[in-house]
mmCIF file of C-alpha atoms in Angstrom:
data_model
loop_
_atom_site.group_PDB
_atom_site.id
_atom_site.type_symbol
_atom_site.label_atom_id
_atom_site.label_comp_id
_atom_site.label_asym_id
_atom_site.label_seq_id
_atom_site.Cartn_x
_atom_site.Cartn_y
_atom_site.Cartn_z
ATOM 1 C CA UNK J 1 36.663 -22.737 -34.254
ATOM 2 C CA UNK J 2 39.348 -23.935 -36.672
ATOM 3 C CA UNK J 3 42.549 -21.895 -36.286
ATOM 4 C CA UNK J 4 44.757 -23.972 -38.606
ATOM 5 C CA UNK J 5 46.525 -22.133 -41.408
ATOM 6 C CA UNK J 6 45.013 -22.743 -44.836
ATOM 7 C CA UNK J 7 45.966 -21.672 -48.323
ATOM 8 C CA UNK J 8 43.493 -18.792 -48.021
ATOM 9 C CA UNK J 9 42.609 -17.023 -44.749
ATOM 10 C CA UNK J 10 39.135 -17.567 -43.347
ATOM 11 C CA UNK J 11 37.308 -14.430 -42.211
ATOM 12 C CA UNK J 12 34.672 -14.167 -39.472
ATOM 13 C CA UNK J 13 32.285 -11.438 -38.311
ATOM 14 C CA UNK J 14 31.650 -10.560 -34.674
ATOM 15 C CA UNK J 15 28.226 -9.831 -33.216
ATOM 16 C CA UNK J 16 27.295 -6.158 -32.641
ATOM 17 C CA UNK J 17 28.626 -4.620 -29.420
ATOM 18 C CA UNK J 18 28.751 -1.151 -27.875
ATOM 19 C CA UNK J 19 31.430 1.045 -29.458
ATOM 20 C CA UNK J 20 34.173 2.004 -26.965
ATOM 21 C CA UNK J 21 34.883 5.311 -28.756
ATOM 22 C CA UNK J 22 31.503 6.664 -29.883
ATOM 23 C CA UNK J 23 28.814 5.863 -27.275
ATOM 24 C CA UNK J 24 25.938 6.277 -29.710
ATOM 25 C CA UNK J 25 27.288 3.634 -32.108
ATOM 26 C CA UNK J 26 27.484 -0.158 -32.240
ATOM 27 C CA UNK J 27 30.603 -1.877 -33.549
ATOM 28 C CA UNK J 28 31.251 -5.079 -35.476
ATOM 29 C CA UNK J 29 34.597 -6.468 -36.579
ATOM 30 C CA UNK J 30 35.777 -8.790 -39.303
ATOM 31 C CA UNK J 31 38.743 -10.904 -38.259
ATOM 32 C CA UNK J 32 41.026 -13.743 -39.270
ATOM 33 C CA UNK J 33 43.797 -15.779 -37.642
ATOM 34 C CA UNK J 34 47.469 -14.992 -38.173
ATOM 35 C CA UNK J 35 49.100 -18.404 -37.836
ATOM 36 C CA UNK J 36 51.655 -20.476 -39.653
ATOM 37 C CA UNK J 37 54.583 -19.618 -41.892
ATOM 38 C CA UNK J 38 52.580 -17.134 -43.978
ATOM 39 C CA UNK J 39 51.524 -15.058 -40.977
ATOM 40 C CA UNK J 40 54.126 -12.278 -41.478
ATOM 41 C CA UNK J 41 53.240 -11.903 -45.163
ATOM 42 C CA UNK J 42 49.516 -11.915 -44.381
ATOM 43 C CA UNK J 43 49.992 -9.406 -41.569
ATOM 44 C CA UNK J 44 51.730 -7.046 -43.997
ATOM 45 C CA UNK J 45 48.928 -7.286 -46.534
ATOM 46 C CA UNK J 46 46.145 -6.929 -43.992
ATOM 47 C CA UNK J 47 47.773 -4.010 -42.155
ATOM 48 C CA UNK J 48 48.190 -2.209 -45.468
ATOM 49 C CA UNK J 49 44.486 -2.902 -45.995
ATOM 50 C CA UNK J 50 43.398 -1.378 -42.703
ATOM 51 C CA UNK J 51 43.588 -4.323 -40.296
ATOM 52 C CA UNK J 52 45.150 -4.304 -36.829
ATOM 53 C CA UNK J 53 46.795 -7.163 -34.961
ATOM 54 C CA UNK J 54 45.863 -8.387 -31.484
ATOM 55 C CA UNK J 55 47.771 -11.548 -30.494
ATOM 56 C CA UNK J 56 47.245 -13.996 -33.371
ATOM 57 C CA UNK J 57 44.162 -12.175 -34.682
ATOM 58 C CA UNK J 58 43.973 -9.535 -37.411
ATOM 59 C CA UNK J 59 40.781 -7.458 -37.324
ATOM 60 C CA UNK J 60 39.211 -4.355 -38.768
ATOM 61 C CA UNK J 61 35.911 -2.532 -38.163
ATOM 62 C CA UNK J 62 32.918 -3.734 -40.158
ATOM 63 C CA UNK J 63 30.253 -1.482 -38.676
ATOM 64 C CA UNK J 64 26.967 -1.255 -40.559
ATOM 65 C CA UNK J 65 26.230 2.472 -40.171
ATOM 66 C CA UNK J 66 29.532 4.089 -39.155
ATOM 67 C CA UNK J 67 32.868 4.660 -40.932
ATOM 68 C CA UNK J 68 34.565 6.764 -38.237
ATOM 69 C CA UNK J 69 37.566 4.425 -37.719
ATOM 70 C CA UNK J 70 40.289 5.400 -40.201
ATOM 71 C CA UNK J 71 43.689 3.698 -40.480
ATOM 72 C CA UNK J 72 46.625 6.094 -40.081
ATOM 73 C CA UNK J 73 50.256 5.804 -41.124
ATOM 74 C CA UNK J 74 53.027 8.398 -40.827
ATOM 75 C CA UNK J 75 55.200 9.215 -43.851
ATOM 76 C CA UNK J 76 58.569 8.704 -42.198
ATOM 77 C CA UNK J 77 60.862 10.188 -44.838
ATOM 78 C CA UNK J 78 58.954 13.483 -44.952
ATOM 79 C CA UNK J 79 58.389 13.874 -41.233
ATOM 80 C CA UNK J 80 59.922 16.805 -39.347
ATOM 81 C CA UNK J 81 59.104 17.194 -35.648
ATOM 82 C CA UNK J 82 57.272 20.371 -34.734
ATOM 83 C CA UNK J 83 58.458 22.697 -31.994
ATOM 84 C CA UNK J 84 56.324 20.997 -29.329
ATOM 85 C CA UNK J 85 57.686 17.601 -30.370
ATOM 86 C CA UNK J 86 61.260 18.824 -30.146
ATOM 87 C CA UNK J 87 60.483 19.854 -26.574
ATOM 88 C CA UNK J 88 59.273 16.302 -25.879
ATOM 89 C CA UNK J 89 62.492 14.866 -27.299
ATOM 90 C CA UNK J 90 64.537 17.201 -25.121
ATOM 91 C CA UNK J 91 62.506 16.324 -22.015
ATOM 92 C CA UNK J 92 63.290 12.637 -22.555
ATOM 93 C CA UNK J 93 66.954 12.934 -23.488
ATOM 94 C CA UNK J 94 67.782 11.033 -20.292
ATOM 95 C CA UNK J 95 65.971 7.891 -21.510
ATOM 96 C CA UNK J 96 67.532 4.919 -23.269
ATOM 97 C CA UNK J 97 65.584 2.398 -25.353
ATOM 98 C CA UNK J 98 66.370 -1.261 -25.959
ATOM 99 C CA UNK J 99 64.652 -3.766 -28.233
ATOM 100 C CA UNK J 100 63.994 -7.369 -27.160
ATOM 101 C CA UNK J 101 62.209 -10.474 -28.383
ATOM 102 C CA UNK J 102 58.472 -10.577 -27.649
ATOM 103 C CA UNK J 103 58.885 -11.889 -24.108
ATOM 104 C CA UNK J 104 56.993 -10.482 -21.105
ATOM 105 C CA UNK J 105 58.444 -9.685 -17.698
ATOM 106 C CA UNK J 106 56.981 -9.071 -14.268
ATOM 107 C CA UNK J 107 58.432 -5.551 -14.372
ATOM 108 C CA UNK J 108 56.573 -4.823 -17.609
ATOM 109 C CA UNK J 109 53.326 -6.162 -16.170
ATOM 110 C CA UNK J 110 53.693 -4.031 -13.039
ATOM 111 C CA UNK J 111 53.996 -0.911 -15.225
ATOM 112 C CA UNK J 112 51.152 -2.116 -17.473
ATOM 113 C CA UNK J 113 48.900 -2.624 -14.440
ATOM 114 C CA UNK J 114 49.781 0.823 -13.073
ATOM 115 C CA UNK J 115 48.985 2.390 -16.466
ATOM 116 C CA UNK J 116 45.607 0.651 -16.775
ATOM 117 C CA UNK J 117 44.563 1.472 -13.222
ATOM 118 C CA UNK J 118 45.364 5.141 -13.747
ATOM 119 C CA UNK J 119 44.191 5.685 -17.324
ATOM 120 C CA UNK J 120 41.778 2.912 -18.371
ATOM 121 C CA UNK J 121 39.888 1.670 -15.313
ATOM 122 C CA UNK J 122 36.719 1.062 -17.340
ATOM 123 C CA UNK J 123 38.363 -0.141 -20.550
ATOM 124 C CA UNK J 124 38.163 -3.588 -22.077
ATOM 125 C CA UNK J 125 41.666 -4.428 -20.820
ATOM 126 C CA UNK J 126 41.136 -3.271 -17.235
ATOM 127 C CA UNK J 127 40.900 -6.773 -15.740
ATOM 128 C CA UNK J 128 43.864 -8.318 -17.569
ATOM 129 C CA UNK J 129 45.895 -10.678 -15.396
ATOM 130 C CA UNK J 130 49.611 -11.361 -15.642
ATOM 131 C CA UNK J 131 48.790 -14.379 -17.807
ATOM 132 C CA UNK J 132 46.631 -12.232 -20.099
ATOM 133 C CA UNK J 133 49.515 -9.805 -20.461
ATOM 134 C CA UNK J 134 51.914 -12.641 -21.261
ATOM 135 C CA UNK J 135 49.559 -13.828 -24.005
ATOM 136 C CA UNK J 136 49.278 -10.312 -25.435
ATOM 137 C CA UNK J 137 53.059 -10.181 -25.817
ATOM 138 C CA UNK J 138 53.950 -13.787 -26.682
ATOM 139 C CA UNK J 139 51.033 -14.907 -28.834
ATOM 140 C CA UNK J 140 52.428 -13.726 -32.148
ATOM 141 C CA UNK J 141 53.418 -15.459 -35.377
ATOM 142 C CA UNK J 142 54.830 -12.297 -36.938
ATOM 143 C CA UNK J 143 57.997 -10.234 -36.409
ATOM 144 C CA UNK J 144 57.221 -8.661 -33.039
ATOM 145 C CA UNK J 145 59.536 -6.867 -30.624
ATOM 146 C CA UNK J 146 59.225 -5.348 -27.169
ATOM 147 C CA UNK J 147 60.899 -1.953 -26.800
ATOM 148 C CA UNK J 148 61.647 -0.781 -23.260
ATOM 149 C CA UNK J 149 62.347 2.837 -22.331
ATOM 150 C CA UNK J 150 64.361 3.382 -19.149
ATOM 151 C CA UNK J 151 66.045 6.173 -17.277
ATOM 152 C CA UNK J 152 69.719 6.158 -18.171
ATOM 153 C CA UNK J 153 71.788 4.620 -15.397
ATOM 154 C CA UNK J 154 75.560 4.865 -15.150
ATOM 155 C CA UNK J 155 77.200 1.607 -16.196
ATOM 156 C CA UNK J 156 73.903 -0.060 -17.187
ATOM 157 C CA UNK J 157 74.922 -0.093 -20.832
ATOM 158 C CA UNK J 158 77.405 -2.845 -20.010
ATOM 159 C CA UNK J 159 74.643 -5.167 -18.839
ATOM 160 C CA UNK J 160 72.592 -7.487 -21.033
ATOM 161 C CA UNK J 161 69.408 -5.811 -19.752
ATOM 162 C CA UNK J 162 69.848 -2.285 -18.347
ATOM 163 C CA UNK J 163 68.470 -1.686 -14.862
ATOM 164 C CA UNK J 164 67.377 1.953 -14.928
ATOM 165 C CA UNK J 165 63.768 2.666 -13.958
ATOM 166 C CA UNK J 166 61.332 1.372 -16.588
ATOM 167 C CA UNK J 167 59.095 4.232 -17.719
ATOM 168 C CA UNK J 168 57.481 2.994 -20.941
ATOM 169 C CA UNK J 169 57.040 -0.083 -23.142
ATOM 170 C CA UNK J 170 55.978 -0.550 -26.756
ATOM 171 C CA UNK J 171 54.880 -3.766 -28.456
ATOM 172 C CA UNK J 172 55.801 -3.349 -32.122
ATOM 173 C CA UNK J 173 55.550 -5.363 -35.339
ATOM 174 C CA UNK J 174 58.168 -4.961 -38.043
ATOM 175 C CA UNK J 175 56.633 -5.255 -41.493
ATOM 176 C CA UNK J 176 57.987 -5.000 -45.005
ATOM 177 C CA UNK J 177 57.021 -1.333 -45.336
ATOM 178 C CA UNK J 178 57.068 -0.036 -41.795
ATOM 179 C CA UNK J 179 56.661 -0.430 -38.065
ATOM 180 C CA UNK J 180 53.218 -1.047 -36.592
ATOM 181 C CA UNK J 181 52.683 0.109 -33.019
ATOM 182 C CA UNK J 182 50.480 -2.652 -31.627
ATOM 183 C CA UNK J 183 50.243 -1.372 -28.051
ATOM 184 C CA UNK J 184 52.175 0.956 -25.771
ATOM 185 C CA UNK J 185 51.962 2.008 -22.139
ATOM 186 C CA UNK J 186 53.909 4.159 -19.710
ATOM 187 C CA UNK J 187 54.213 5.485 -16.171
ATOM 188 C CA UNK J 188 51.215 7.830 -15.772
ATOM 189 C CA UNK J 189 52.906 9.744 -12.934
ATOM 190 C CA UNK J 190 55.340 11.503 -15.285
ATOM 191 C CA UNK J 191 52.774 13.133 -17.569
ATOM 192 C CA UNK J 192 55.078 16.085 -18.211
ATOM 193 C CA UNK J 193 57.320 13.806 -20.277
ATOM 194 C CA UNK J 194 54.552 13.109 -22.856
ATOM 195 C CA UNK J 195 55.819 9.546 -23.167
ATOM 196 C CA UNK J 196 53.114 8.524 -25.647
ATOM 197 C CA UNK J 197 54.322 11.193 -28.058
ATOM 198 C CA UNK J 198 57.943 10.330 -27.339
ATOM 199 C CA UNK J 199 57.443 6.651 -28.230
ATOM 200 C CA UNK J 200 55.885 7.581 -31.572
ATOM 201 C CA UNK J 201 58.785 9.926 -32.316
ATOM 202 C CA UNK J 202 61.213 7.145 -31.415
ATOM 203 C CA UNK J 203 59.421 4.740 -33.767
ATOM 204 C CA UNK J 204 59.702 7.283 -36.568
ATOM 205 C CA UNK J 205 63.446 7.442 -35.869
ATOM 206 C CA UNK J 206 63.719 3.655 -35.827
ATOM 207 C CA UNK J 207 61.753 3.239 -39.050
ATOM 208 C CA UNK J 208 63.929 5.795 -40.812
ATOM 209 C CA UNK J 209 67.100 4.059 -39.625
ATOM 210 C CA UNK J 210 65.755 0.757 -40.988
ATOM 211 C CA UNK J 211 64.810 2.300 -44.345
ATOM 212 C CA UNK J 212 61.104 1.719 -43.731
ATOM 213 C CA UNK J 213 58.720 4.379 -45.092
ATOM 214 C CA UNK J 214 55.814 4.110 -42.629
ATOM 215 C CA UNK J 215 54.845 3.991 -38.980
ATOM 216 C CA UNK J 216 51.333 2.574 -38.549
ATOM 217 C CA UNK J 217 49.364 4.080 -35.631
ATOM 218 C CA UNK J 218 46.174 2.066 -35.898
ATOM 219 C CA UNK J 219 42.808 3.805 -36.062
ATOM 220 C CA UNK J 220 41.986 7.466 -35.760
ATOM 221 C CA UNK J 221 38.355 7.961 -34.728
ATOM 222 C CA UNK J 222 37.043 11.362 -35.727
ATOM 223 C CA UNK J 223 34.965 12.713 -32.877
ATOM 224 C CA UNK J 224 36.884 10.786 -30.192
ATOM 225 C CA UNK J 225 39.115 13.179 -28.217
ATOM 226 C CA UNK J 226 41.335 10.352 -26.978
ATOM 227 C CA UNK J 227 42.379 9.705 -30.601
ATOM 228 C CA UNK J 228 43.154 13.306 -31.603
ATOM 229 C CA UNK J 229 46.881 12.936 -30.884
ATOM 230 C CA UNK J 230 47.339 10.648 -33.893
ATOM 231 C CA UNK J 231 46.727 13.420 -36.420
ATOM 232 C CA UNK J 232 49.561 15.573 -35.034
ATOM 233 C CA UNK J 233 52.293 13.529 -36.743
ATOM 234 C CA UNK J 234 52.361 15.034 -40.215
ATOM 235 C CA UNK J 235 52.524 14.323 -43.042
ATOM 236 C CA UNK J 236 50.505 11.141 -42.844
ATOM 237 C CA UNK J 237 48.161 9.040 -44.933
ATOM 238 C CA UNK J 238 44.646 7.841 -44.153
ATOM 239 C CA UNK J 239 43.110 4.737 -45.684
ATOM 240 C CA UNK J 240 40.030 5.900 -47.557
ATOM 241 C CA UNK J 241 37.652 4.022 -49.901
ATOM 242 C CA UNK J 242 39.951 4.782 -52.867
ATOM 243 C CA UNK J 243 43.110 3.756 -51.011
ATOM 244 C CA UNK J 244 45.756 5.563 -48.965
ATOM 245 C CA UNK J 245 45.369 9.332 -49.289
ATOM 246 C CA UNK J 246 47.571 12.103 -47.952
ATOM 247 C CA UNK J 247 46.133 13.974 -44.978
ATOM 248 C CA UNK J 248 47.196 17.410 -43.800
ATOM 249 C CA UNK J 249 45.582 19.214 -40.901
ATOM 250 C CA UNK J 250 46.735 22.820 -40.992
ATOM 251 C CA UNK J 251 45.540 23.348 -37.407
ATOM 252 C CA UNK J 252 48.478 21.272 -36.105
ATOM 253 C CA UNK J 253 51.229 23.859 -36.450
ATOM 254 C CA UNK J 254 53.041 23.839 -33.091
#
């Protein structure tokens, strides 16, 4: 397959496969390569159009009979954390976060492996090796960062890379209009910290500090319980057939 950058991106369609979110459905994806000098610009345009990035591929669902996957982005400037989210922030006040270039480490992979083994034993990523993880992080032609979240350790702030216990990691793209959370993982043994929620709240904070209006969360799949958390960060917009539309779920009030 030709992966060289051209003046116009070339799009491809995958064969049908079992849907990982809705067992009764089959999924197909349309995808293109994000390579060359125009990759950041193309990634911006495609993300705004409902695509997601995985390594140097941008993809979006192209299922024949199902439209359950809906792109979600948080409206950063209007966001106010709810009471339950403020509790999460307080529970993680002893964490410090640091942003690095998209470079993997053995410590990250150890945490990644622990997370997969505990939470996603049957998922599509369950057999990823250390080399697969390195590719997931490094194989990017866009503006990608790794954000590490560690327990605060006395004196560690003076070091180039703090040494407190690593509890969570986020792989994040910076775009012209926001931050896109490509993938995140955390220590599953500290569930009371709600680290998944905490990382999203931290990205909202980061986006606001950078003057960026959106945090992109990927796809919300109505009917998939594992995706319900994404609709708790209000207000947000969903990409519908007519474009981005404001979404408000009045059931999320705590």
